[in-house]
CSV table of C-alpha atoms in Angstrom, one decimal:
chain,number,residue,atom,x,y,z
A,1,MET,CA,-95.7,-13.0,-15.1
A,2,THR,CA,-93.0,-11.0,-13.8
A,3,THR,CA,-89.8,-12.5,-11.9
A,4,THR,CA,-87.1,-11.6,-9.5
A,5,PRO,CA,-83.5,-12.4,-9.7
A,6,TRP,CA,-83.3,-12.5,-6.0
A,7,SER,CA,-85.3,-15.8,-6.0
A,8,GLU,CA,-82.5,-17.8,-6.9
A,9,GLY,CA,-80.8,-16.9,-3.8
A,10,ARG,CA,-77.3,-16.4,-5.7
A,11,LEU,CA,-75.6,-13.2,-5.9
A,12,LEU,CA,-72.2,-14.5,-7.4
A,13,SER,CA,-72.0,-15.9,-10.9
A,14,LEU,CA,-69.8,-18.9,-10.0
A,15,GLN,CA,-72.1,-20.3,-6.9
A,16,THR,CA,-74.0,-23.2,-7.8
A,17,ARG,CA,-77.7,-23.0,-7.9
A,18,ARG,CA,-78.9,-23.8,-4.5
A,19,PRO,CA,-80.1,-20.9,-2.5
A,20,ARG,CA,-77.3,-19.3,-0.1
A,21,VAL,CA,-77.2,-16.8,2.6
A,22,LEU,CA,-76.5,-13.5,0.7
A,23,PHE,CA,-76.2,-11.2,3.5
A,24,GLY,CA,-74.8,-12.0,6.6
A,25,ARG,CA,-75.8,-8.3,8.1
A,26,MET,CA,-77.9,-5.7,6.7
A,27,TYR,CA,-76.7,-2.6,5.3
A,28,GLU,CA,-79.6,-0.1,6.0
A,29,ASP,CA,-80.1,2.0,8.6
A,30,PRO,CA,-83.6,1.6,10.6
A,31,ALA,CA,-83.3,4.9,12.1
A,32,VAL,CA,-84.6,6.1,8.8
A,33,GLU,CA,-87.5,3.8,9.4
A,34,LEU,CA,-88.1,4.6,13.0
A,35,ALA,CA,-88.3,8.4,12.1
A,36,ALA,CA,-90.7,7.8,9.2
A,37,PHE,CA,-93.2,5.2,10.2
A,38,PRO,CA,-96.4,5.3,12.1
A,39,PRO,CA,-96.0,5.3,16.0
A,40,PRO,CA,-95.1,1.9,17.7
A,41,GLY,CA,-98.1,-0.6,17.4
A,42,ALA,CA,-98.5,-0.2,13.8
A,43,ARG,CA,-98.5,-3.1,11.4
A,44,VAL,CA,-95.3,-3.2,9.4
A,45,LEU,CA,-93.8,-5.6,6.4
A,46,CYS,CA,-90.1,-5.7,5.8
A,47,ILE,CA,-87.7,-7.8,4.0
A,48,ALA,CA,-86.3,-10.6,6.3
A,49,SER,CA,-82.7,-10.6,5.0
A,50,ALA,CA,-80.4,-10.7,8.1
A,51,GLY,CA,-83.3,-10.1,10.4
A,52,ASP,CA,-81.6,-6.8,11.9
A,53,THR,CA,-84.0,-4.4,10.6
A,54,ALA,CA,-86.8,-6.4,11.6
A,55,ALA,CA,-85.6,-7.1,15.1
A,56,THR,CA,-85.1,-3.2,15.6
A,57,LEU,CA,-88.7,-2.5,14.4
A,58,ALA,CA,-90.1,-5.4,16.7
A,59,ALA,CA,-88.2,-4.0,19.8
A,60,ALA,CA,-89.5,-0.4,18.9
A,61,GLY,CA,-92.8,-1.9,19.5
A,62,TYR,CA,-94.2,-2.5,15.9
A,63,ASP,CA,-96.0,-5.6,15.1
A,64,VAL,CA,-93.6,-7.1,12.3
A,65,THR,CA,-94.1,-9.3,9.5
A,66,ALA,CA,-90.8,-10.4,7.4
A,67,ILE,CA,-90.9,-11.8,4.3
A,68,ASP,CA,-88.1,-13.3,2.2
A,69,VAL,CA,-88.0,-15.2,-1.5
A,70,ASN,CA,-84.7,-16.8,-0.7
A,71,PRO,CA,-85.3,-19.8,1.8
A,72,ALA,CA,-81.5,-19.8,2.8
A,73,GLN,CA,-81.7,-16.2,3.9
A,74,LEU,CA,-85.2,-16.7,5.8
A,75,ASP,CA,-83.7,-19.8,7.7
A,76,TYR,CA,-80.8,-17.9,8.8
A,77,ALA,CA,-83.0,-14.6,10.0
A,78,ARG,CA,-85.1,-17.0,11.6
A,79,ALA,CA,-82.1,-18.6,13.9
A,80,ARG,CA,-80.8,-15.3,14.4
A,81,LEU,CA,-84.3,-13.9,15.7
A,82,THR,CA,-85.5,-17.0,17.6
A,83,ALA,CA,-82.4,-18.4,18.9
A,84,GLY,CA,-79.7,-15.8,19.0
A,85,ALA,CA,-77.6,-17.2,16.6
A,86,PRO,CA,-74.5,-15.3,15.8
A,87,ALA,CA,-74.0,-13.4,12.5
A,88,THR,CA,-72.1,-15.5,9.6
A,89,THR,CA,-70.6,-14.5,6.4
A,90,GLY,CA,-72.9,-14.1,3.4
A,91,SER,CA,-72.1,-13.5,-0.5
A,92,ALA,CA,-72.2,-9.6,-0.1
A,93,GLU,CA,-69.5,-10.0,2.7
A,94,LEU,CA,-67.3,-11.8,1.0
A,95,LEU,CA,-67.3,-9.5,-2.0
A,96,LEU,CA,-67.0,-6.4,0.6
A,97,ALA,CA,-63.9,-8.4,2.5
A,98,ALA,CA,-62.3,-8.8,-1.1
A,99,GLY,CA,-62.3,-5.1,-1.3
A,100,ARG,CA,-60.9,-4.4,2.1
A,101,THR,CA,-58.1,-6.8,1.3
A,102,ALA,CA,-57.3,-5.2,-1.6
A,103,ALA,CA,-57.5,-1.5,-0.5
A,104,ALA,CA,-55.2,-2.6,2.7
A,105,ALA,CA,-52.1,-2.3,0.2
A,106,LEU,CA,-52.8,1.3,0.6
A,107,PRO,CA,-51.2,2.7,3.9
A,108,ALA,CA,-54.2,5.0,4.8
A,109,TRP,CA,-56.7,1.9,4.3
A,110,ARG,CA,-54.7,-0.5,6.6
A,111,PRO,CA,-57.0,-1.7,9.5
A,112,ALA,CA,-54.8,0.1,12.3
A,113,ALA,CA,-55.1,3.5,10.1
A,114,LEU,CA,-58.8,2.9,9.4
A,115,GLU,CA,-59.8,2.1,13.2
A,116,ARG,CA,-58.2,5.3,14.1
A,117,PHE,CA,-60.2,7.2,11.7
A,118,LEU,CA,-63.2,5.3,12.9
A,119,ARG,CA,-62.7,6.4,16.2
A,120,LEU,CA,-63.2,10.4,15.2
A,121,ASP,CA,-66.8,12.2,16.2
A,122,ASP,CA,-66.2,15.2,14.2
A,123,PRO,CA,-67.8,14.8,10.8
A,124,ALA,CA,-65.9,18.0,9.6
A,125,ALA,CA,-62.5,16.1,10.5
A,126,GLN,CA,-63.9,12.9,9.1
A,127,ALA,CA,-64.5,14.7,5.8
A,128,ARG,CA,-60.8,16.3,5.9
A,129,HIS,CA,-59.2,13.1,6.9
A,130,TRP,CA,-61.2,11.5,3.7
A,131,HIS,CA,-60.1,13.8,1.1
A,132,ARG,CA,-56.5,14.1,2.6
A,133,HIS,CA,-55.8,10.4,3.0
A,134,LEU,CA,-58.4,8.1,2.1
A,135,ASP,CA,-59.7,9.1,-1.2
A,136,GLY,CA,-56.3,9.3,-3.2
A,137,PRO,CA,-55.2,8.1,-6.2
A,138,GLY,CA,-54.5,4.5,-5.0
A,139,LEU,CA,-58.3,4.1,-4.0
A,140,ARG,CA,-59.5,5.5,-7.2
A,141,LEU,CA,-57.3,3.2,-9.3
A,142,LEU,CA,-58.3,0.1,-7.5
A,143,LEU,CA,-62.2,0.9,-7.5
A,144,ALA,CA,-62.0,1.7,-11.3
A,145,ALA,CA,-60.4,-1.3,-12.0
A,146,THR,CA,-63.1,-3.4,-9.6
A,147,LEU,CA,-66.3,-1.2,-10.2
A,148,ARG,CA,-66.6,-0.2,-13.7
A,149,PRO,CA,-68.3,-2.4,-16.3
A,150,ALA,CA,-64.6,-4.1,-17.5
A,151,GLY,CA,-63.8,-4.5,-13.8
A,152,THR,CA,-63.4,-7.7,-11.2
A,153,LEU,CA,-67.0,-7.2,-10.1
A,154,ALA,CA,-68.5,-7.7,-13.6
A,155,ALA,CA,-66.9,-11.4,-13.1
A,156,ALA,CA,-67.9,-12.2,-10.0
A,157,VAL,CA,-71.7,-10.9,-9.9
A,158,ARG,CA,-74.8,-12.1,-11.7
A,159,PRO,CA,-75.5,-10.0,-14.5
A,160,ALA,CA,-79.1,-9.3,-13.3
A,161,PHE,CA,-77.4,-7.4,-10.6
A,162,LEU,CA,-74.7,-5.8,-12.5
A,163,ASP,CA,-77.3,-3.9,-14.6
A,164,VAL,CA,-78.5,-2.1,-11.6
A,165,LEU,CA,-75.2,-0.7,-10.6
A,166,PRO,CA,-74.2,2.8,-12.0
A,167,ARG,CA,-71.8,2.6,-15.1
A,168,ARG,CA,-69.1,4.6,-12.8
A,169,PHE,CA,-70.1,2.9,-9.6
A,170,ASP,CA,-66.7,3.6,-8.6
A,171,THR,CA,-67.2,7.4,-8.6
A,172,ALA,CA,-70.4,7.1,-7.5
A,173,LEU,CA,-69.3,5.1,-4.3
A,174,ARG,CA,-66.6,7.5,-3.3
A,175,ALA,CA,-69.4,10.4,-3.6
A,176,ARG,CA,-71.9,8.4,-1.2
A,177,LEU,CA,-68.9,7.7,1.3
A,178,ALA,CA,-67.7,11.3,1.2
A,179,ARG,CA,-71.4,12.3,1.6
A,180,GLY,CA,-72.1,9.9,4.5
A,181,LEU,CA,-68.7,10.6,6.3
A,182,ALA,CA,-69.3,14.5,6.1
A,183,ARG,CA,-72.4,13.8,8.0
A,184,HIS,CA,-72.4,11.2,10.4
A,185,PRO,CA,-69.9,10.9,13.3
A,186,ASN,CA,-67.9,7.4,13.0
A,187,THR,CA,-68.0,7.0,16.6
A,188,GLU,CA,-72.0,6.6,16.6
A,189,ASN,CA,-72.0,4.6,13.4
A,190,PRO,CA,-72.0,1.1,13.2
A,191,PHE,CA,-72.6,0.6,9.6
A,192,ALA,CA,-69.3,2.7,8.9
A,193,TRP,CA,-67.3,0.4,11.0
A,194,ARG,CA,-68.7,-2.7,9.3
A,195,LEU,CA,-68.2,-1.4,6.2
A,196,LEU,CA,-65.0,-0.1,6.1
A,197,LEU,CA,-63.2,-2.4,8.7
A,198,GLY,CA,-65.3,-5.6,8.8
A,199,ARG,CA,-65.8,-5.2,12.3
A,200,GLU,CA,-68.7,-4.0,14.6
A,201,LEU,CA,-68.8,-0.7,16.6
A,202,PRO,CA,-66.6,-1.4,19.9
A,203,GLY,CA,-68.7,-1.2,23.0
A,204,THR,CA,-72.0,-2.1,21.4
A,205,PRO,CA,-72.9,-5.6,21.9
A,206,GLY,CA,-76.5,-4.7,22.0
A,207,THR,CA,-76.7,-2.1,18.9
A,208,PRO,CA,-80.1,-1.5,17.8
A,209,SER,CA,-79.8,-3.7,14.8
A,210,THR,CA,-79.0,-6.7,16.7
A,211,PRO,CA,-81.7,-9.6,16.9
A,212,THR,CA,-81.5,-9.9,20.6
A,213,THR,CA,-82.9,-6.7,21.5
A,214,ALA,CA,-86.3,-8.2,19.8
A,215,THR,CA,-88.0,-9.1,23.1
A,216,THR,CA,-91.5,-7.6,22.6
A,217,THR,CA,-94.1,-9.0,19.9
A,218,PRO,CA,-92.3,-12.0,17.8
A,219,VAL,CA,-91.5,-11.3,14.5
A,220,ARG,CA,-93.8,-13.2,11.9
A,221,LEU,CA,-91.7,-14.7,9.5
A,222,LEU,CA,-92.9,-15.8,6.0
A,223,ALA,CA,-91.4,-17.4,2.9
A,224,GLY,CA,-92.7,-16.0,-0.4
A,225,ASP,CA,-92.3,-13.3,-3.0
A,226,VAL,CA,-92.9,-9.8,-1.2
A,227,LEU,CA,-94.9,-8.6,-4.6
A,228,GLN,CA,-97.0,-11.2,-4.5
A,229,HIS,CA,-97.9,-11.3,-0.8
A,230,LEU,CA,-98.8,-7.4,-0.8
A,231,GLU,CA,-101.1,-8.2,-4.0
A,232,ARG,CA,-102.7,-11.1,-1.8
A,233,SER,CA,-103.0,-9.1,1.3
A,234,PRO,CA,-106.2,-7.7,2.6
A,235,ALA,CA,-106.5,-4.0,1.3
A,236,ARG,CA,-105.0,-1.4,3.7
A,237,HIS,CA,-103.5,-4.4,5.7
A,238,TYR,CA,-100.4,-2.6,6.6
A,239,ASP,CA,-99.6,0.6,8.0
A,240,ALA,CA,-96.1,0.8,6.8
A,241,VAL,CA,-93.7,-1.2,4.7
A,242,THR,CA,-89.8,-1.1,4.2
A,243,LEU,CA,-88.6,-2.7,1.1
A,244,SER,CA,-84.7,-2.5,0.3
A,245,ASN,CA,-83.3,-3.7,-2.7
A,246,VAL,CA,-86.3,-5.0,-4.1
A,247,LEU,CA,-86.4,-3.1,-7.1
A,248,ASP,CA,-82.6,-3.9,-7.9
A,249,GLY,CA,-82.7,-6.5,-10.5
A,250,PRO,CA,-86.1,-6.9,-11.9
A,251,GLY,CA,-87.5,-4.9,-14.7
A,252,PRO,CA,-90.1,-2.0,-15.1
A,253,ALA,CA,-93.0,-4.3,-15.2
A,254,PHE,CA,-92.2,-5.6,-11.7
A,255,ALA,CA,-92.0,-2.1,-10.6
A,256,HIS,CA,-95.1,-1.0,-12.0
A,257,ARG,CA,-96.8,-3.9,-10.2
A,258,LEU,CA,-94.9,-3.3,-6.9
A,259,ARG,CA,-96.3,0.2,-6.9
A,260,THR,CA,-100.0,-0.8,-7.5
A,261,ALA,CA,-99.5,-3.7,-4.6
A,262,VAL,CA,-98.1,-1.1,-2.2
A,263,SER,CA,-101.0,1.3,-2.9
A,264,HIS,CA,-103.3,-1.6,-2.4
A,265,ALA,CA,-101.9,-3.1,0.8
A,266,VAL,CA,-100.7,-0.1,2.7
A,267,ARG,CA,-103.5,1.9,4.3
A,268,PRO,CA,-103.8,5.8,3.2
A,269,GLY,CA,-101.7,7.6,5.2
A,270,GLY,CA,-99.4,4.9,5.7
A,271,THR,CA,-95.5,5.0,4.6
A,272,ALA,CA,-93.5,3.2,2.1
A,273,VAL,CA,-89.3,3.1,2.3
A,274,LEU,CA,-87.9,2.3,-0.8
A,275,ARG,CA,-84.0,1.7,-1.0
A,276,SER,CA,-82.1,1.5,-4.3
A,277,ILE,CA,-78.3,1.1,-4.8
A,278,ARG,CA,-79.0,2.6,-8.2
A,279,GLU,CA,-78.0,6.3,-8.9
A,280,PRO,CA,-81.0,8.6,-8.5
A,281,GLY,CA,-83.2,10.1,-11.2
A,282,PRO,CA,-84.8,13.3,-11.8
A,283,ALA,CA,-86.6,12.9,-8.3
A,284,GLY,CA,-83.1,13.0,-6.5
A,285,PRO,CA,-81.8,10.8,-3.8
A,286,GLY,CA,-84.6,11.2,-1.0
A,287,ALA,CA,-83.2,10.3,2.2
A,288,ALA,CA,-80.0,8.6,1.4
A,289,ALA,CA,-77.9,11.0,2.9
A,290,GLN,CA,-79.5,10.0,6.4
A,291,ASP,CA,-78.9,6.6,5.9
A,292,ARG,CA,-75.9,6.2,7.9
A,293,SER,CA,-74.8,2.9,5.5
A,294,LEU,CA,-73.1,4.8,3.1
A,295,LEU,CA,-74.1,2.8,0.4
A,296,TRP,CA,-77.4,3.9,-1.1
A,297,GLY,CA,-78.0,5.9,-3.9
A,298,VAL,CA,-81.7,6.3,-3.4
A,299,VAL,CA,-83.7,6.1,-0.2
A,300,ARG,CA,-87.5,7.3,-1.0
A,301,VAL,CA,-89.9,7.8,2.0
A,302,LEU,CA,-93.4,7.6,0.5
A,303,ARG,CA,-96.7,8.6,2.2
A,304,LEU,CA,-99.5,6.8,0.8
């Protein structure tokens, strides 16, 4: 039997074994799905997580099923999707906040300076600012001390998730940030604001990733393991699936079963979007540069 560390509902090593909310918001750009999926009305499956992607797809007219193996995360998504509950702080946000606090010791990374940077709308100017001011020796030392195997992240995150990170995650993360900032205008990128400053993009209370926009078909919420759900679904039941982080943590046996299950549950001609924090292999990063969240190593868009 294959297992996934996501089933324990814990991201940090020191947390108790009761499941927790891991993600208060989602760090995946649903514009990738909206561009890749069949037309609205299609039946799609996603990971519930914080509910953002499910809400965006439902608001666009898709028939959405959202599943999560973590009961705390599913309850949180349900509260946001059905009752308009506000976003809260998950384990991922705690880590990001700690990183921002440490980086704020560097003048260019102080909140006021970052906000000025995030108000730029020219990717070329953003790229110059990144290389001249943000990606300096101080940031490189900080990320090396934090994100390498002997860094402070290793003491905080469960080993099953650490194994997924590139050994030089500090270098990989800097490259991903540089790539995205040189491509997407900051003034149109809520993920850059969320990641770098810990705030939502000003003036966008109804951003597409906000569950309150899901006013069409209600999202169908399921508790359970996505692999088992796909295996037990009727053949060709879904038109598309999006599975972020599902392969980050489990081993090769899980990945093999997941590929088979997706081929079973998604109709021929359908679409699967797979995201991973890992560094890309020989097949390359796929659509990772198109994802405005700036974090992913691989975003694979597959036609079944």
